[in-house]
Short mmCIF file of C-alpha atoms and ligand atoms in Angstrom, two decimals:
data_model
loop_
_atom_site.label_atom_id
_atom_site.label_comp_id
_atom_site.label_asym_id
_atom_site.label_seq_id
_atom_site.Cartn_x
_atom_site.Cartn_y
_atom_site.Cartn_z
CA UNK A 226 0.00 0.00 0.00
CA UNK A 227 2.70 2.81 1.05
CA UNK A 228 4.89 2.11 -2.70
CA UNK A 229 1.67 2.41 -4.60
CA UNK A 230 0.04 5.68 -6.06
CA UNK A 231 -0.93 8.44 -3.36
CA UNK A 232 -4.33 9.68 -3.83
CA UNK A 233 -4.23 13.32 -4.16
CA UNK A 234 -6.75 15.69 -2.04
CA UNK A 235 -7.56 18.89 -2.29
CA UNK A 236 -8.40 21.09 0.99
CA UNK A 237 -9.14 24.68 1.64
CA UNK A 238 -5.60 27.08 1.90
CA UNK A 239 -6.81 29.10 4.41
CA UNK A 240 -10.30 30.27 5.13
CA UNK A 241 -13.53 28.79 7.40
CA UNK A 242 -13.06 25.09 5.92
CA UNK A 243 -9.09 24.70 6.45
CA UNK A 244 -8.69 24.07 10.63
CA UNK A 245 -12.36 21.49 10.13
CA UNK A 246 -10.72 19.64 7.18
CA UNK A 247 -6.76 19.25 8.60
CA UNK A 248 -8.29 18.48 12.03
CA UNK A 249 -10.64 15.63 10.26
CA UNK A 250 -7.54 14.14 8.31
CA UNK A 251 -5.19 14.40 11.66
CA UNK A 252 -7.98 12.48 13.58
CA UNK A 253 -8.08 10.17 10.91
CA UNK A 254 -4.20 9.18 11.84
CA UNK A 255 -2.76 11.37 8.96
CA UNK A 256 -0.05 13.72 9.79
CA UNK A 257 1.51 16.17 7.25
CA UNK A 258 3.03 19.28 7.77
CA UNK A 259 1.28 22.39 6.27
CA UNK A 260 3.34 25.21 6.67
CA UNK A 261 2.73 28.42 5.70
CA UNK A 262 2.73 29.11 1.87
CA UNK A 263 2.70 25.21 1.16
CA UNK A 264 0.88 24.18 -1.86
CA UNK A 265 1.15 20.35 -1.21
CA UNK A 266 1.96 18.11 1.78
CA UNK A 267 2.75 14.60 1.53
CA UNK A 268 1.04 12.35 4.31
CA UNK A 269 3.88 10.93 6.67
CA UNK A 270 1.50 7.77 7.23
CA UNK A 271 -0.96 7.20 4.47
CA UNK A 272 -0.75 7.07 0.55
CA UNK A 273 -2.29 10.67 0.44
CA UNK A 274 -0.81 13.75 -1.27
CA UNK A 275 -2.39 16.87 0.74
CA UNK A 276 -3.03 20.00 -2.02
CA UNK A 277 -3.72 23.50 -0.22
CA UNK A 278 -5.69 25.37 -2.64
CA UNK A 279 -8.62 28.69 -2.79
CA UNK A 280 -12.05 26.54 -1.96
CA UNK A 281 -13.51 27.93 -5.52
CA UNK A 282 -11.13 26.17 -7.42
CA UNK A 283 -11.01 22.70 -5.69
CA UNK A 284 -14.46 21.40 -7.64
CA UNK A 285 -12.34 21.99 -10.83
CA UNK A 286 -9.13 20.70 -9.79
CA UNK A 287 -10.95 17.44 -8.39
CA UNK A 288 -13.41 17.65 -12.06
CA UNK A 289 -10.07 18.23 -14.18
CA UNK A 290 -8.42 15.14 -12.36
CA UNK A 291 -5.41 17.30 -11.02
CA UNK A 292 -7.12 16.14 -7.65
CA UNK A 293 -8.20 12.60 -7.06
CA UNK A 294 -10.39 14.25 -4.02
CA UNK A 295 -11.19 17.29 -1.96
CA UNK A 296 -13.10 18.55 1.07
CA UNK A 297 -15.35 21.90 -0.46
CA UNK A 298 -18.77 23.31 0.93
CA UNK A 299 -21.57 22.36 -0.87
CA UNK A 300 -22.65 25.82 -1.61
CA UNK A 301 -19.43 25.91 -3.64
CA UNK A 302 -20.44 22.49 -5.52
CA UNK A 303 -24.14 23.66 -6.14
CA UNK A 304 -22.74 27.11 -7.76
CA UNK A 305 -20.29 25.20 -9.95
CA UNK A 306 -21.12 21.89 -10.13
CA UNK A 307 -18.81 19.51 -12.29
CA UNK A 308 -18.08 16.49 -13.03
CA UNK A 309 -17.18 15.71 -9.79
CA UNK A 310 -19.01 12.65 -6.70
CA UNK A 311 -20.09 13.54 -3.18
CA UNK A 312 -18.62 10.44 -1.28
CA UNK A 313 -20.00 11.69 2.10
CA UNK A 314 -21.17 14.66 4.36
CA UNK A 315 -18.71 16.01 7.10
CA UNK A 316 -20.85 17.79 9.62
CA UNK A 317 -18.61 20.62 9.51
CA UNK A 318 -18.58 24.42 7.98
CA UNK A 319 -22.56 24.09 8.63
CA UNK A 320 -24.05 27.22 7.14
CA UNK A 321 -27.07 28.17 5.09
CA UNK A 322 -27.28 30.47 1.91
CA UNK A 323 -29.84 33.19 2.49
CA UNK A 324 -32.10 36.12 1.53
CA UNK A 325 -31.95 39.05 3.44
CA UNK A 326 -33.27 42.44 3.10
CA UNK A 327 -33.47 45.90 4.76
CA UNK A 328 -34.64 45.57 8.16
CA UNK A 329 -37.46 48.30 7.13
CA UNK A 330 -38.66 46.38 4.42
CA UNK A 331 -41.82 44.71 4.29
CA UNK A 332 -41.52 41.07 3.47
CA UNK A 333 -43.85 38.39 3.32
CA UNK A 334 -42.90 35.95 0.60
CA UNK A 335 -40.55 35.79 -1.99
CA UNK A 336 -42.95 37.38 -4.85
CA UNK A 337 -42.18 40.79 -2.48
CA UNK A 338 -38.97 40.73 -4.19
CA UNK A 339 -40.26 40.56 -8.06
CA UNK A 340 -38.19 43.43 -10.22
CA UNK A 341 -35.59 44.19 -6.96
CA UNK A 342 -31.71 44.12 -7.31
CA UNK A 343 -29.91 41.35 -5.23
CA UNK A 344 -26.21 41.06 -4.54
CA UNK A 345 -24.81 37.75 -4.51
CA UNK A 346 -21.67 35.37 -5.05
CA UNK A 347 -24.08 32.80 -6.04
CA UNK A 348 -25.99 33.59 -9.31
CA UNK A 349 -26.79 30.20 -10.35
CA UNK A 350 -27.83 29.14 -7.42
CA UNK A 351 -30.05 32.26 -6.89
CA UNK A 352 -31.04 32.59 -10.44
CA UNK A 353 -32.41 28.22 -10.09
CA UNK A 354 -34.36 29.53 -7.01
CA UNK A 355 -36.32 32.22 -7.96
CA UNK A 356 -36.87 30.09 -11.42
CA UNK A 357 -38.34 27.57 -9.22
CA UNK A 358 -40.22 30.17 -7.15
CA UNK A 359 -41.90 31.89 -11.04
CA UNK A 360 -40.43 35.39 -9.66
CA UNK A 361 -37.97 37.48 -12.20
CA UNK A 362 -35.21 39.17 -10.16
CA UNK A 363 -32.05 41.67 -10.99
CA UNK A 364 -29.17 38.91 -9.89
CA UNK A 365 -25.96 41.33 -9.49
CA UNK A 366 -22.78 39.18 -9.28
CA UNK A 367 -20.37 40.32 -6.41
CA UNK A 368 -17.56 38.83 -5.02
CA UNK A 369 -17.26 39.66 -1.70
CA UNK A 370 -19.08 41.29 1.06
CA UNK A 371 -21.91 41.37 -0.30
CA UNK A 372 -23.81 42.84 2.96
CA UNK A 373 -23.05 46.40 2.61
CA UNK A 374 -24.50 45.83 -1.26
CA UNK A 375 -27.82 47.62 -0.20
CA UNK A 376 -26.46 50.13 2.36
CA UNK A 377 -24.09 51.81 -0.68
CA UNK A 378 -27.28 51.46 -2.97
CA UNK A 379 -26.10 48.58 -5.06
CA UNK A 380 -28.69 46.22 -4.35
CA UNK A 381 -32.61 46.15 -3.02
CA UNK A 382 -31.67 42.30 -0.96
CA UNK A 383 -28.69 40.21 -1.11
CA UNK A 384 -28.39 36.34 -0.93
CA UNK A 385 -25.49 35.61 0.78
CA UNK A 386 -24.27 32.75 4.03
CA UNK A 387 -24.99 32.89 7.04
CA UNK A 388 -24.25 31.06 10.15
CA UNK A 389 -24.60 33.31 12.92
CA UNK A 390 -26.58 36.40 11.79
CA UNK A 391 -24.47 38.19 13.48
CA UNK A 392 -22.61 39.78 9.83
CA UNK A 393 -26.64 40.81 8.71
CA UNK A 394 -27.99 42.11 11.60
CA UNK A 395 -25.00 44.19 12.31
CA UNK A 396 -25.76 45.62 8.28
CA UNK A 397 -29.08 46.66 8.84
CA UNK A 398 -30.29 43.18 7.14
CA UNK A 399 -32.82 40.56 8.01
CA UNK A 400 -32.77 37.02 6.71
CA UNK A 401 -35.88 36.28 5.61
CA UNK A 402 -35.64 32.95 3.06
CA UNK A 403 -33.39 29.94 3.29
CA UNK A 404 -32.39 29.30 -0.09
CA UNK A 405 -29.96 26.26 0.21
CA UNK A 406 -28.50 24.47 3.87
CA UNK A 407 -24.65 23.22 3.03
CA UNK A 408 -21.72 21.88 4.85
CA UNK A 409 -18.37 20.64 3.86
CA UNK A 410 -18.72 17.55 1.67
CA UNK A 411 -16.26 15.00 0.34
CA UNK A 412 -16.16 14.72 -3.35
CA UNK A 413 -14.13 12.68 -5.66
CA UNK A 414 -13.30 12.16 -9.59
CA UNK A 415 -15.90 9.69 -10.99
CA UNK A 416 -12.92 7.62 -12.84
CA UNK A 417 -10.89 6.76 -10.13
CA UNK A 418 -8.22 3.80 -10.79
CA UNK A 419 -9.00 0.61 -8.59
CA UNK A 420 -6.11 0.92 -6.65
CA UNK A 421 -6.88 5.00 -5.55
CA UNK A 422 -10.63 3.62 -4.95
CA UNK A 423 -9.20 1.52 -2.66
CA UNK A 424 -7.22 3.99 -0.85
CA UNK A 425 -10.20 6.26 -1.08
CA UNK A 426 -12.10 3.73 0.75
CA UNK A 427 -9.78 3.34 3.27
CA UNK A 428 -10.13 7.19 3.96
CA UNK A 429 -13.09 7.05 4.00
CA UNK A 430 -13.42 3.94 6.49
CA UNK A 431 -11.61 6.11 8.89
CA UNK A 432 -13.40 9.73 8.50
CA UNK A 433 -16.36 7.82 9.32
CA UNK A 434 -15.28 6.01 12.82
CA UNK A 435 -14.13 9.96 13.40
CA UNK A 436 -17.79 11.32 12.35
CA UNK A 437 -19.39 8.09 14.39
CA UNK A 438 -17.22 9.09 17.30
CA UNK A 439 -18.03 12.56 17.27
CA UNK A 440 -21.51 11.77 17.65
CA UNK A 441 -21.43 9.85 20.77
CA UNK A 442 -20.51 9.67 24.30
CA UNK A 443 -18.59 6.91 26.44
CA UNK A 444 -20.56 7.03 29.85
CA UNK A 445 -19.31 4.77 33.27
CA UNK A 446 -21.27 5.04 36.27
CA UNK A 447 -22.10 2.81 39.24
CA UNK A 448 -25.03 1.67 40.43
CA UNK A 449 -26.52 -0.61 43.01
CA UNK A 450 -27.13 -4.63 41.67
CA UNK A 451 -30.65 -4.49 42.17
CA UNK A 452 -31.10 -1.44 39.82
CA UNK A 453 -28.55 -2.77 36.93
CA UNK A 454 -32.17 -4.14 35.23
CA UNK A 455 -33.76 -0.58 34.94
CA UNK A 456 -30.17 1.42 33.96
CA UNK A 457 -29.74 -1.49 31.42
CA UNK A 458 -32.59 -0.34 29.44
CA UNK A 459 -31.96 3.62 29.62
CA UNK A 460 -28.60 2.64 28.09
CA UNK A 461 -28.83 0.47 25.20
CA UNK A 462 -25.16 0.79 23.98
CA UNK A 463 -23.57 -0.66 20.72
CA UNK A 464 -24.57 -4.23 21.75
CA UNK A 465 -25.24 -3.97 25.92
CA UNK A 466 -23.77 -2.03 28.39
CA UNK A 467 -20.46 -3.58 30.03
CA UNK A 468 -20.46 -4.56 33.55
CA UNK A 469 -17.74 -5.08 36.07
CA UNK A 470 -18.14 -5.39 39.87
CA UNK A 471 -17.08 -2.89 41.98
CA UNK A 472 -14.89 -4.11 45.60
CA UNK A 473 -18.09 -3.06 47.68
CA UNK A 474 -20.96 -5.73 47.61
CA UNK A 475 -23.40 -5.17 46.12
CA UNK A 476 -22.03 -2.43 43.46
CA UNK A 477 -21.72 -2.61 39.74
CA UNK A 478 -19.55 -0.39 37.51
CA UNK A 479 -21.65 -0.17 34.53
CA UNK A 480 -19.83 0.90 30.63
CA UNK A 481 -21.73 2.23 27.89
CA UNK A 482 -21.87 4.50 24.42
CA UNK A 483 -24.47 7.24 24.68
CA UNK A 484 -26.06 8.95 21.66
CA UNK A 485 -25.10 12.95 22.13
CA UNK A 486 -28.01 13.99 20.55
CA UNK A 487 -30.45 12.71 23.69
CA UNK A 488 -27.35 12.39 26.29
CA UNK A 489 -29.07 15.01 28.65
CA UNK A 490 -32.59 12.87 28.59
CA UNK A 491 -30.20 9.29 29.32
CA UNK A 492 -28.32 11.08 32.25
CA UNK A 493 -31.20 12.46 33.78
CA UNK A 494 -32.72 9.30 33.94
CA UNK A 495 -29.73 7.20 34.99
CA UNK A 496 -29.69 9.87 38.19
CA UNK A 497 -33.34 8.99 38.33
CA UNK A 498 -33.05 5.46 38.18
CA UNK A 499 -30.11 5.37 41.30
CA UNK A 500 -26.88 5.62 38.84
CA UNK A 501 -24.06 7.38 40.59
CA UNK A 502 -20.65 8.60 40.17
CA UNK A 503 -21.47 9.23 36.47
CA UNK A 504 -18.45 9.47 34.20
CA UNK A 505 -18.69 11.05 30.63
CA UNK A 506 -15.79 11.10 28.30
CA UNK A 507 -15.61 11.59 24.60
CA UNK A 508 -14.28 9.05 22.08
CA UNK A 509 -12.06 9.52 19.17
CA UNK A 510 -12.92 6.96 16.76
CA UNK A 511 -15.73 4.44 16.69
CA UNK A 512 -15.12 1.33 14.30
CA UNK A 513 -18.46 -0.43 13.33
O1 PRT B 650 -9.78 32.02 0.05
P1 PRT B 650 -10.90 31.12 -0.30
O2 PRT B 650 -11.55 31.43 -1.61
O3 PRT B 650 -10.51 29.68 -0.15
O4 PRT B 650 -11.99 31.34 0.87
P2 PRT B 650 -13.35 32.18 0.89
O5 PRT B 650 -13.08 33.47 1.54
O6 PRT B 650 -14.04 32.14 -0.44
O7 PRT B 650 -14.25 31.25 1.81
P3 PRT B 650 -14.41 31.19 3.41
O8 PRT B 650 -13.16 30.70 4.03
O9 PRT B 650 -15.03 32.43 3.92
O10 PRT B 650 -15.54 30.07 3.47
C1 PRT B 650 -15.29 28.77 3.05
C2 PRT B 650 -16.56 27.96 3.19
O11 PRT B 650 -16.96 27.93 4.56
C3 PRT B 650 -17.78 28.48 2.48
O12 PRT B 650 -17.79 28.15 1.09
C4 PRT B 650 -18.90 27.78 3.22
O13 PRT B 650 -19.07 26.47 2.72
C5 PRT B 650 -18.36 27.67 4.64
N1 PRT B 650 -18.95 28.66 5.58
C6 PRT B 650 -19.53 28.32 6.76
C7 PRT B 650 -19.01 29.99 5.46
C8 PRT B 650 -19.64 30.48 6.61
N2 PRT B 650 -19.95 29.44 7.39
C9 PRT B 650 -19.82 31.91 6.77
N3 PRT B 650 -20.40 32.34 7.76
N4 PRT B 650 -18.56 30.83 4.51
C10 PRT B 650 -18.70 32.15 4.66
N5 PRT B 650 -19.32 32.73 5.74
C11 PRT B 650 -19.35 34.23 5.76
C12 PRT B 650 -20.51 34.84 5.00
O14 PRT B 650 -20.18 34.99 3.64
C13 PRT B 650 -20.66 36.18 5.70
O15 PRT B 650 -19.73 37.11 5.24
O16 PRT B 650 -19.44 34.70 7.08
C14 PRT B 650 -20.30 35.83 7.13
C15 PRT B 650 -21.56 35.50 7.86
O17 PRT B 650 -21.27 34.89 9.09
P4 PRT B 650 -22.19 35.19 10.35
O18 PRT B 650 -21.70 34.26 11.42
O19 PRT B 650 -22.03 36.61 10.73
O20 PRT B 650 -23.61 34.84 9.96
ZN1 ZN B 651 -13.47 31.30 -2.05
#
């Protein structure tokens, strides 16, 4: 595996996708060096080549096969899309493209907007919306900070991401549509060879014990014998909880994996139910 070819991924230079997408390939046991000004990185420990490139131009690179892979939002996909595979979701670089418009504006659906100027980086996108929606807009193609569009008269609305709201409301903007949800995806060339498939796979084995991982909780606690029965079925776990006894009679340690999602609900109840000494510690990969 370590002679053969290196599969080749694209990830963001620097920007809101680089820290999630090293971070996700250092969990997954792959350390490279990424120093400032790099444009590639070879993996000390896995057949991966590591390209540092503008997020806008990784869909191409991965499309034009200069990239086997790359890590890119999906806004960025759905603006451009190629010839280019989403292999899986990452959970990370959550944000949502949006309409917004001048706080003083009344708004009630999107046929408020008919004949109006709006800013965006995202023209396709926008244009495939209001298409869908039978409204004819002014789409005005900016490139960056597109906020302060309507304050210097440029635009009527703007469609631009959001995660907090904290970049519109402090522009005098309100969102008021949700035109697309993304997050930073996967993708891959189509026409892989078998044996970069393979090493694909093997990536992509590993990113998803990381994402399972992330997702869940290992939980110890103790609890008296005669209440093992009830805490048992608050705490399902992967198969069934582990148990070990503790020195004082009549005392179990109890070992399980707890969903985060509900983990608030299942510790409640454990209290409930007599647990004690409840331990909670995170896990950094999950093989299933
Ligand atoms: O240099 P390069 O071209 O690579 O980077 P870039 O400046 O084009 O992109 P960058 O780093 O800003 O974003 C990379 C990707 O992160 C985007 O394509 C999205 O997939 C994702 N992402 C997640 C975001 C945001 N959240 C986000 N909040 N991208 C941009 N923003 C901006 C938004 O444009 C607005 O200016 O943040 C501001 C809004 O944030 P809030 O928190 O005030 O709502
Ligand atoms: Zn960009």
């Amino acid at each position: 595996m370590m002679k053969g070819q290196k599969l080749k991924i694209a990830i963001q230079k620097q920007g809101r996708l680089h820290e999630g997408s090293a971070v996700l390939l250092k969990k997954c046991g792959i350390g490279f060096s990424n120093g400032f000004g790099k444009l590639k990185s070879e993996a000390e420990d896995f057949p991966l080549e590591i390209y540092f490139l503008r997020d806008d131009d990784i869909p191409n690179y991965v499309g034009d096969g200069v990239a086997d892979a790359g890590i890119v939002g999906e806004n960025i996909l759905a603006e451009s899309p190629g010839k280019v595979e989403t292999v899986e979701r990452l959970g990370f670089g959550r944000c949502r493209l949006s309409l917004a418009v001048p706080k003083g504006l009344d708004y009630e659906n999107v046929g408020n907007l008919a004949g109006m100027r709006i800013a965006t980086s995202y023209p396709h996108i926008l244009q495939k919306f209001f298409d869908s929606k039978g409204v004819k807009v002014d789409i005005h193609e900016i490139s960056g900070s597109v906020e302060i569009a309507p304050s210097i008269g440029l635009a009527d609305a703007v469609c631009d991401l959001v995660s907090s709201g904290s970049t519109l409301f402090s522009n005098g903007l309100r969102e008021v549509e949700t035109v697309m949800q993304s997050e930073a995806v996967l993708i891959a060339r189509p026409d892989l060879s078998a044996e970069l498939a393979a090493v694909l796979d093997q990536l992509l084995f590993r990113i998803r014990s990381v994402m399972a991982a992330r997702e869940n909780k290992y939980i110890l606690l103790n609890a008296p014998l005669d209440r093992v029965e009830e805490i048992a079925r608050i705490l399902p776990g992967m198969k069934s909880p582990t148990m070990m006894p503790l020195a004082e009679p009549g005392w179990t340690s109890i070992h399980s994996v707890i969903s985060e999602h509900d983990f608030w609900e299942v510790v409640d109840n454990l209290k409930r139910a007599g647990a004690e000494g409840i331990l909670v510690l995170s896990i950094d990969q999950m093989i299933r």
